[in-house]
PDB file of C-alpha atoms in Angstrom:
ATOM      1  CA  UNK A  75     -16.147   8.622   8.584  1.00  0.00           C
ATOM      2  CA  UNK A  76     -13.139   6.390   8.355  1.00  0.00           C
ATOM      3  CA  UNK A  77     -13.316   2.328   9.267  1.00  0.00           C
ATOM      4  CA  UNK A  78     -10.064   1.155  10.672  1.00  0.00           C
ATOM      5  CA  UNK A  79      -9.654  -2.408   9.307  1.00  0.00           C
ATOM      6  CA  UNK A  80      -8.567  -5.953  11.313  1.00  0.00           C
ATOM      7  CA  UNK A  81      -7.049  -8.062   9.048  1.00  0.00           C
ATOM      8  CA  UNK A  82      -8.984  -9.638   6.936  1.00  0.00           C
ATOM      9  CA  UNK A  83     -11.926  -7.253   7.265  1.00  0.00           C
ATOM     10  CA  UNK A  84     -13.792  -6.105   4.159  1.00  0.00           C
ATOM     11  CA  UNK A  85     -15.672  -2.641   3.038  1.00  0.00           C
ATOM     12  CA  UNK A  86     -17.616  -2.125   0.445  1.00  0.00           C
ATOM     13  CA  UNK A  87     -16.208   1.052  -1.501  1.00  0.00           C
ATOM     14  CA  UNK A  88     -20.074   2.650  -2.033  1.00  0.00           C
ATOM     15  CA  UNK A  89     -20.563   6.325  -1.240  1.00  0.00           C
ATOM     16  CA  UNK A  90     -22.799   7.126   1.573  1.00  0.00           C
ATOM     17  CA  UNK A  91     -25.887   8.217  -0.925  1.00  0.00           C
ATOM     18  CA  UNK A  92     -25.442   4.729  -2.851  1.00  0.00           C
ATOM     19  CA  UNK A  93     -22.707   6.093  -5.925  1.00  0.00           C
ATOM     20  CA  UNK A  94     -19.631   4.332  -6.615  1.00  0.00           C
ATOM     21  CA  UNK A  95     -16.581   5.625  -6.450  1.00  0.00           C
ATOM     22  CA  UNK A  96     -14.401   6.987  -9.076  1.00  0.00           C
ATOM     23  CA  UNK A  97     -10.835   7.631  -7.865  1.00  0.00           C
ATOM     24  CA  UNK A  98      -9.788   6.128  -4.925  1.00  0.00           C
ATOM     25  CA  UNK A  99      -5.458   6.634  -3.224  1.00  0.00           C
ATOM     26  CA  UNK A 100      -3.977   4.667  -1.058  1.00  0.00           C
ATOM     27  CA  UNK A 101      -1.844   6.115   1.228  1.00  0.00           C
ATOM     28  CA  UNK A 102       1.184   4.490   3.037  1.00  0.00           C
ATOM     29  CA  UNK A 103       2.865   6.838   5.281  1.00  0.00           C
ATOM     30  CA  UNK A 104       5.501   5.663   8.343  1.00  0.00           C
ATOM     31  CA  UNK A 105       8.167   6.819  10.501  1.00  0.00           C
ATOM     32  CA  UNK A 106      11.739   5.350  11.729  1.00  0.00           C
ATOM     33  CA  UNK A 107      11.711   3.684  15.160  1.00  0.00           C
ATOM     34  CA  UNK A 108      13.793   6.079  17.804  1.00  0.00           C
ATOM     35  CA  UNK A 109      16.683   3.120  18.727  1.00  0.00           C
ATOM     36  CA  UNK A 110      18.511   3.699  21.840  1.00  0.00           C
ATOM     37  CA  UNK A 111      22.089   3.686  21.671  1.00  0.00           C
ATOM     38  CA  UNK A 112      25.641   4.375  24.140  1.00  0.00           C
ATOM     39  CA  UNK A 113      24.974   8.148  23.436  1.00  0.00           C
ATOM     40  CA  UNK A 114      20.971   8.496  23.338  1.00  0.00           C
ATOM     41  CA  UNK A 115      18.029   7.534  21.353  1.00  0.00           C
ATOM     42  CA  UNK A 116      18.177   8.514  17.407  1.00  0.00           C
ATOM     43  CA  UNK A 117      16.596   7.208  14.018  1.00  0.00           C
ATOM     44  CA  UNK A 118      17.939   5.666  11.249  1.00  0.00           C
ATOM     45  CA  UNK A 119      16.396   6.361   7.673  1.00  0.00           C
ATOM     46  CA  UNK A 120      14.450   3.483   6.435  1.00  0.00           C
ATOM     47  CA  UNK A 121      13.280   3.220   2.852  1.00  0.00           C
ATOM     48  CA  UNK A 122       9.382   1.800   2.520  1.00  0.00           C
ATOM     49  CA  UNK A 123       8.346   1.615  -1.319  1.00  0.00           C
ATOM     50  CA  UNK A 124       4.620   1.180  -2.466  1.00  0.00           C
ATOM     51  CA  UNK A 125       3.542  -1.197  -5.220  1.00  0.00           C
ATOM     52  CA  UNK A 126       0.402  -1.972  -6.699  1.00  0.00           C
ATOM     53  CA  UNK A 127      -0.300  -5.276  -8.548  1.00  0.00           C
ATOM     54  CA  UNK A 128      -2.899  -5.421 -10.927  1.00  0.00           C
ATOM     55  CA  UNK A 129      -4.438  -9.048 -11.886  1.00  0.00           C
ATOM     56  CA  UNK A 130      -6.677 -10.694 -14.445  1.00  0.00           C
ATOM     57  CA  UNK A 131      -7.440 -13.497 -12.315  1.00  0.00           C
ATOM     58  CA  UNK A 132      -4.316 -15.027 -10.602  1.00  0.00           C
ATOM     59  CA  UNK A 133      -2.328 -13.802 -13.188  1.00  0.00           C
ATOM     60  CA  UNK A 134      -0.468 -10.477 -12.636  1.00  0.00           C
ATOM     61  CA  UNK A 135      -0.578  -8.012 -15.826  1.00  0.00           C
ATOM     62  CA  UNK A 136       1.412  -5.088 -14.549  1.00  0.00           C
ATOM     63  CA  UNK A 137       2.834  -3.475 -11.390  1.00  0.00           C
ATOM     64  CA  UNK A 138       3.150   0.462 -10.314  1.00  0.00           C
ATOM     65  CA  UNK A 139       6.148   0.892  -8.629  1.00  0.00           C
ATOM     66  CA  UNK A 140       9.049   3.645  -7.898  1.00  0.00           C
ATOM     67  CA  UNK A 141      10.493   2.289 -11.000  1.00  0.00           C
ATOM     68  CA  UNK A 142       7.426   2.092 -12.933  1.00  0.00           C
ATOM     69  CA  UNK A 143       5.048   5.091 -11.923  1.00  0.00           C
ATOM     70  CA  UNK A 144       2.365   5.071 -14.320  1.00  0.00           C
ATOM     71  CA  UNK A 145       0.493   1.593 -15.200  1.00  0.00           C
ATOM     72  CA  UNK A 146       0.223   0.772 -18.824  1.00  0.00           C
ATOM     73  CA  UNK A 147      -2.797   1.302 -19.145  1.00  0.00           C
ATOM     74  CA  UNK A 148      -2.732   4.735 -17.281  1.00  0.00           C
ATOM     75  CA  UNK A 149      -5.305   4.393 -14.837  1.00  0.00           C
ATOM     76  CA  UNK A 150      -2.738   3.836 -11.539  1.00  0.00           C
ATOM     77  CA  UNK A 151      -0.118   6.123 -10.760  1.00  0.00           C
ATOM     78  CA  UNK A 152       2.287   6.196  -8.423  1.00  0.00           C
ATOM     79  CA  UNK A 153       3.465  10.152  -6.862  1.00  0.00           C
ATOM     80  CA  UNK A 154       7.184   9.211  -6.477  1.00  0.00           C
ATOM     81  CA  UNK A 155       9.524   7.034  -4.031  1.00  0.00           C
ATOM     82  CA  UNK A 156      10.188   8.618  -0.598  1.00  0.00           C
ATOM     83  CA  UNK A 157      12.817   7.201   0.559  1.00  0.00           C
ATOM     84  CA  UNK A 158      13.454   8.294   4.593  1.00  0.00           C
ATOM     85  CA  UNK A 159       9.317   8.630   5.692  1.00  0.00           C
ATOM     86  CA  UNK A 160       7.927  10.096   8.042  1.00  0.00           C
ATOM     87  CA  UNK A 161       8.012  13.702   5.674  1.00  0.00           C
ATOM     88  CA  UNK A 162       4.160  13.925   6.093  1.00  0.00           C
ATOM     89  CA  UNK A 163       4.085  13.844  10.216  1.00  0.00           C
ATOM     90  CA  UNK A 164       1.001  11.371  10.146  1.00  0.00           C
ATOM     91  CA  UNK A 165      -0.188  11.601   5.794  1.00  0.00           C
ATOM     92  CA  UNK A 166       0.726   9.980   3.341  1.00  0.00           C
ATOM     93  CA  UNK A 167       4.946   9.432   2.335  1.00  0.00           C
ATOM     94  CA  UNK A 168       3.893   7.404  -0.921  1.00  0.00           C
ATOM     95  CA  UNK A 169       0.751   7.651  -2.826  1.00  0.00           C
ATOM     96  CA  UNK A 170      -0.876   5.649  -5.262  1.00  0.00           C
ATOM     97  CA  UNK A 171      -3.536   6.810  -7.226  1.00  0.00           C
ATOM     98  CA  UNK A 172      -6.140   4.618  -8.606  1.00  0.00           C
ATOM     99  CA  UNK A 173      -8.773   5.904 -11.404  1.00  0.00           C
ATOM    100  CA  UNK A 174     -11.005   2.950 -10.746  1.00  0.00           C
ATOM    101  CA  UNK A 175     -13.305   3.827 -14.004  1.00  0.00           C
ATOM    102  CA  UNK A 176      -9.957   3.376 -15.916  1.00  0.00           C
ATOM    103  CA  UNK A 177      -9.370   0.017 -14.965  1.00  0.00           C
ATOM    104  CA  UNK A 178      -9.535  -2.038 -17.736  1.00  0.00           C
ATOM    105  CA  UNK A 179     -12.406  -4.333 -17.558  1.00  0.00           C
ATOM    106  CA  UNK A 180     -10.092  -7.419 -17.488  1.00  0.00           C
ATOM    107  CA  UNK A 181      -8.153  -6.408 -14.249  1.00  0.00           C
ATOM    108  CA  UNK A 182      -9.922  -7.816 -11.308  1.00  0.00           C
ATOM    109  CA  UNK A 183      -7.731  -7.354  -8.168  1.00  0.00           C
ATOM    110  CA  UNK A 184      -4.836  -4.390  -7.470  1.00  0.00           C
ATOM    111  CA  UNK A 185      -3.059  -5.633  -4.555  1.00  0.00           C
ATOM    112  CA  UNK A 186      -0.992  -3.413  -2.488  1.00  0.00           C
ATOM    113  CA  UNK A 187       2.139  -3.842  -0.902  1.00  0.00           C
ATOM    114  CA  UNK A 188       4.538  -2.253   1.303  1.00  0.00           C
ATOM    115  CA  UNK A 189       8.426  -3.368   1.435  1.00  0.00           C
ATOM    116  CA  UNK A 190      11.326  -2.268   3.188  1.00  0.00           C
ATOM    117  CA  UNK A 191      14.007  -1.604   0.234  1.00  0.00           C
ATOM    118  CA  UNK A 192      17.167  -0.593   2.477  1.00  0.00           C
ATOM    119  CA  UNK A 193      16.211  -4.561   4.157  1.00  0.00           C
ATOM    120  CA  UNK A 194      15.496  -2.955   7.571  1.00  0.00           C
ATOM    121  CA  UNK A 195      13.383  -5.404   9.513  1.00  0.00           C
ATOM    122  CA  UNK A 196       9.566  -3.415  10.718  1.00  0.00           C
ATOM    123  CA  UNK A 197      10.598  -3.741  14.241  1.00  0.00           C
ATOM    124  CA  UNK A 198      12.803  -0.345  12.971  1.00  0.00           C
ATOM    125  CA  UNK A 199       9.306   0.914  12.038  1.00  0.00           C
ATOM    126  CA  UNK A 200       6.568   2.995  13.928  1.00  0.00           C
ATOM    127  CA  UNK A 201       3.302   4.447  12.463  1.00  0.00           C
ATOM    128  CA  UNK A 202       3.193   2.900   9.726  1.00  0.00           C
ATOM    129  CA  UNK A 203       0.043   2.608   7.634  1.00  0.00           C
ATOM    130  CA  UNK A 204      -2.282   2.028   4.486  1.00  0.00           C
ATOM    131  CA  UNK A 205      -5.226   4.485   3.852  1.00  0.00           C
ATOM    132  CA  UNK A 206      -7.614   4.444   1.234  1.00  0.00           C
ATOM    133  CA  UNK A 207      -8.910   7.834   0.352  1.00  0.00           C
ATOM    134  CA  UNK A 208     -11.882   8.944  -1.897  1.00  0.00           C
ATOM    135  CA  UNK A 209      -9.552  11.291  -4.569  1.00  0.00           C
ATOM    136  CA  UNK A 210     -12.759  13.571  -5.678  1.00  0.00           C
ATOM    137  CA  UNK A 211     -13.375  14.950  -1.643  1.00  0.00           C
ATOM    138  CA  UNK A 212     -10.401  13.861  -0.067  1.00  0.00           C
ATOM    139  CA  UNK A 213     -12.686  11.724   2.606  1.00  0.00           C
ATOM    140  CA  UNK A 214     -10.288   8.978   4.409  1.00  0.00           C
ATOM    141  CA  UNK A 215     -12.651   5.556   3.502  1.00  0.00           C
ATOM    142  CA  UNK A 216     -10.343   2.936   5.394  1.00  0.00           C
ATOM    143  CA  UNK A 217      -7.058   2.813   7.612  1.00  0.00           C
ATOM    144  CA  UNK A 218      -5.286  -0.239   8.160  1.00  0.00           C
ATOM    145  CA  UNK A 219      -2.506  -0.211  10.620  1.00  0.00           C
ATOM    146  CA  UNK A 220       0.824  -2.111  10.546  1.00  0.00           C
ATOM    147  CA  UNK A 221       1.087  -2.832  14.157  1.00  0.00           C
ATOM    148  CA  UNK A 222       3.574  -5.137  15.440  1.00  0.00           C
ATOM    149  CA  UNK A 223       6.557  -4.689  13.658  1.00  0.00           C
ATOM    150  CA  UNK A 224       8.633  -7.827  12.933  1.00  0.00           C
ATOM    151  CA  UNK A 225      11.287  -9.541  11.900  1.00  0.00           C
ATOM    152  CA  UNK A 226      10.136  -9.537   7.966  1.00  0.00           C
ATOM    153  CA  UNK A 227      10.915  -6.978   5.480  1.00  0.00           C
ATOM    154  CA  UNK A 228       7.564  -6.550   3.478  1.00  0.00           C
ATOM    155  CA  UNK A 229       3.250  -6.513   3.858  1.00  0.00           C
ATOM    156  CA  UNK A 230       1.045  -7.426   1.633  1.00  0.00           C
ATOM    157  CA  UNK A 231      -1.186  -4.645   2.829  1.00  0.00           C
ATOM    158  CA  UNK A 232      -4.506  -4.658   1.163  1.00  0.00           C
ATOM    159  CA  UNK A 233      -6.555  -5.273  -2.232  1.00  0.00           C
ATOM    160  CA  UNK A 234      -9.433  -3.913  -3.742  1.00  0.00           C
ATOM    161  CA  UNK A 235     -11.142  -5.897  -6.144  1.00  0.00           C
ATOM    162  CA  UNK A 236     -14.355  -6.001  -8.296  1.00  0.00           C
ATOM    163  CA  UNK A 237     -17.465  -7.045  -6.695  1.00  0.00           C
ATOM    164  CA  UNK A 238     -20.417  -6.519  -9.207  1.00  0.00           C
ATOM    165  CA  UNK A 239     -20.488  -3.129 -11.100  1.00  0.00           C
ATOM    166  CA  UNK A 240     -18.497  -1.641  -7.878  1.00  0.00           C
ATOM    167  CA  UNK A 241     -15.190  -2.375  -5.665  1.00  0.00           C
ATOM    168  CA  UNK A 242     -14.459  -3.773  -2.253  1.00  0.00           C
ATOM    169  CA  UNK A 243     -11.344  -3.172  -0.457  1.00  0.00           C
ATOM    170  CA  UNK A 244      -9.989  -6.004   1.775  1.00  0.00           C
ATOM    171  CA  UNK A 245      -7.175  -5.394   4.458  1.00  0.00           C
ATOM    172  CA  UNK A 246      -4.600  -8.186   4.508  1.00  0.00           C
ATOM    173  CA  UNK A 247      -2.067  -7.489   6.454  1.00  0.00           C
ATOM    174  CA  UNK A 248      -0.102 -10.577   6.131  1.00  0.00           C
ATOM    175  CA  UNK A 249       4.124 -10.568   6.649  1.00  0.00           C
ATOM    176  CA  UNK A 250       6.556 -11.640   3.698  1.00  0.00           C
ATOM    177  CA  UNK A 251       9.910 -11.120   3.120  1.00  0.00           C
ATOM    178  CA  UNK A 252      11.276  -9.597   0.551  1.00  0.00           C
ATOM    179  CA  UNK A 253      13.109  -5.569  -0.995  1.00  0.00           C
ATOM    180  CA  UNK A 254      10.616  -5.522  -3.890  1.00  0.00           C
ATOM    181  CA  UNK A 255       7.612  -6.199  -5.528  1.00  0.00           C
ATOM    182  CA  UNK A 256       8.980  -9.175  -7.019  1.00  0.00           C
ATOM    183  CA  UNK A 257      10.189 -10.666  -3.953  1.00  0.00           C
ATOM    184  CA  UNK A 258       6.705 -10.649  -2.755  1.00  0.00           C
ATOM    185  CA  UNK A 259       4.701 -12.702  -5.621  1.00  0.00           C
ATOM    186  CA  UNK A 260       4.684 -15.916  -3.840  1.00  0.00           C
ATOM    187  CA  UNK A 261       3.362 -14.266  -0.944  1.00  0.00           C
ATOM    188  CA  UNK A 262       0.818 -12.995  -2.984  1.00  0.00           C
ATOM    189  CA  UNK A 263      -0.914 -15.316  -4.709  1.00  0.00           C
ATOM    190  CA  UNK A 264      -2.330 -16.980  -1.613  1.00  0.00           C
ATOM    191  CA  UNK A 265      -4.774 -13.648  -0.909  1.00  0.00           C
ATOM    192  CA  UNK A 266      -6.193 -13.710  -4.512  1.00  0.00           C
TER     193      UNK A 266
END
């Protein structure tokens, strides 16, 4: 059964029978707002990119991107850039995959974020939002939903960090500015 975070809101990313989980993906997925016009409504293509931040602390150590798809370390991955959404009518249009007994010990957050590349403002954006998926059964654990819109480019969507000997995943939900990853890192820091 999936929880649909509130910003803010935390879950504890335990199985049911008490494991931990192994592999985790968060999903982004989104469509193009229908924008009336002098000759009917259309869409315009609008380019959301996924990133995932990994810290040691407050200090970021690497970054999965379009441009980057495979951490350094090999344990997040990235499934490639979509860049027009809406292809999965509901799933996922960008992917990252996180092999959370992979992580290296040292990296304590992964932060996710969602930006608008192409610089369209999320007021040109409908349906657009961050799962968290358990990778070995395919179970949906979380959905947070970028409701809204807005006139910023970017979200710092969600983290999951280490809370013991297991993870926690935290929806954040809060609106930056920004076209990439970079961009964001001011915007950031404060949810660490």
């Amino acid at each position: 059964m999936s929880v649909n975070l509130s910003k803010g809101q935390a879950i504890s990313l335990e199985k049911k029978d008490g494991a931990t989980l192994t592999a985790v993906r968060m999903g982004l997925g989104w469509q193009a707002a229908k924008r009336r016009g002098l000759f009917g409504s259309r869409t315009r293509e609008i380019d959301l990119d996924a990133s995932a931040v990994l810290f040691a602390g407050a200090e970021p150590k690497d970054v999965v991107f379009f441009r980057h798809l495979v951490s350094d370390d090999g344990s997040v991955r990235h499934t490639g850039d979509n860049l027009v959404g809406g292809v999965g009518q509901g799933g996922d249009d960008e992917a990252i995959l996180v092999d959370l007994q992979r992580v290296p010990v040292h990296i304590d957050q992964i932060v996710f974020t969602v930006n608008s590349f192409t610089g369209q403002t999320f007021q040109e954006v409908q349906n657009a939002f961050c799962r968290l998926v358990d990778e070995t059964n395919g179970q949906e654990l979380a959905r947070y939903t970028l409701a809204g819109g807005g006139e910023y480019t970017a979200q710092i969507m969600a983290k999951v960090q280490r809370a013991g000997s297991g993870w926690t995943m935290t929806a954040i939900g809060a609106p930056a500015r920004g076209r990439t990853f970079q961009d964001l890192m001011p915007a950031i820091l404060p949810h660490l």
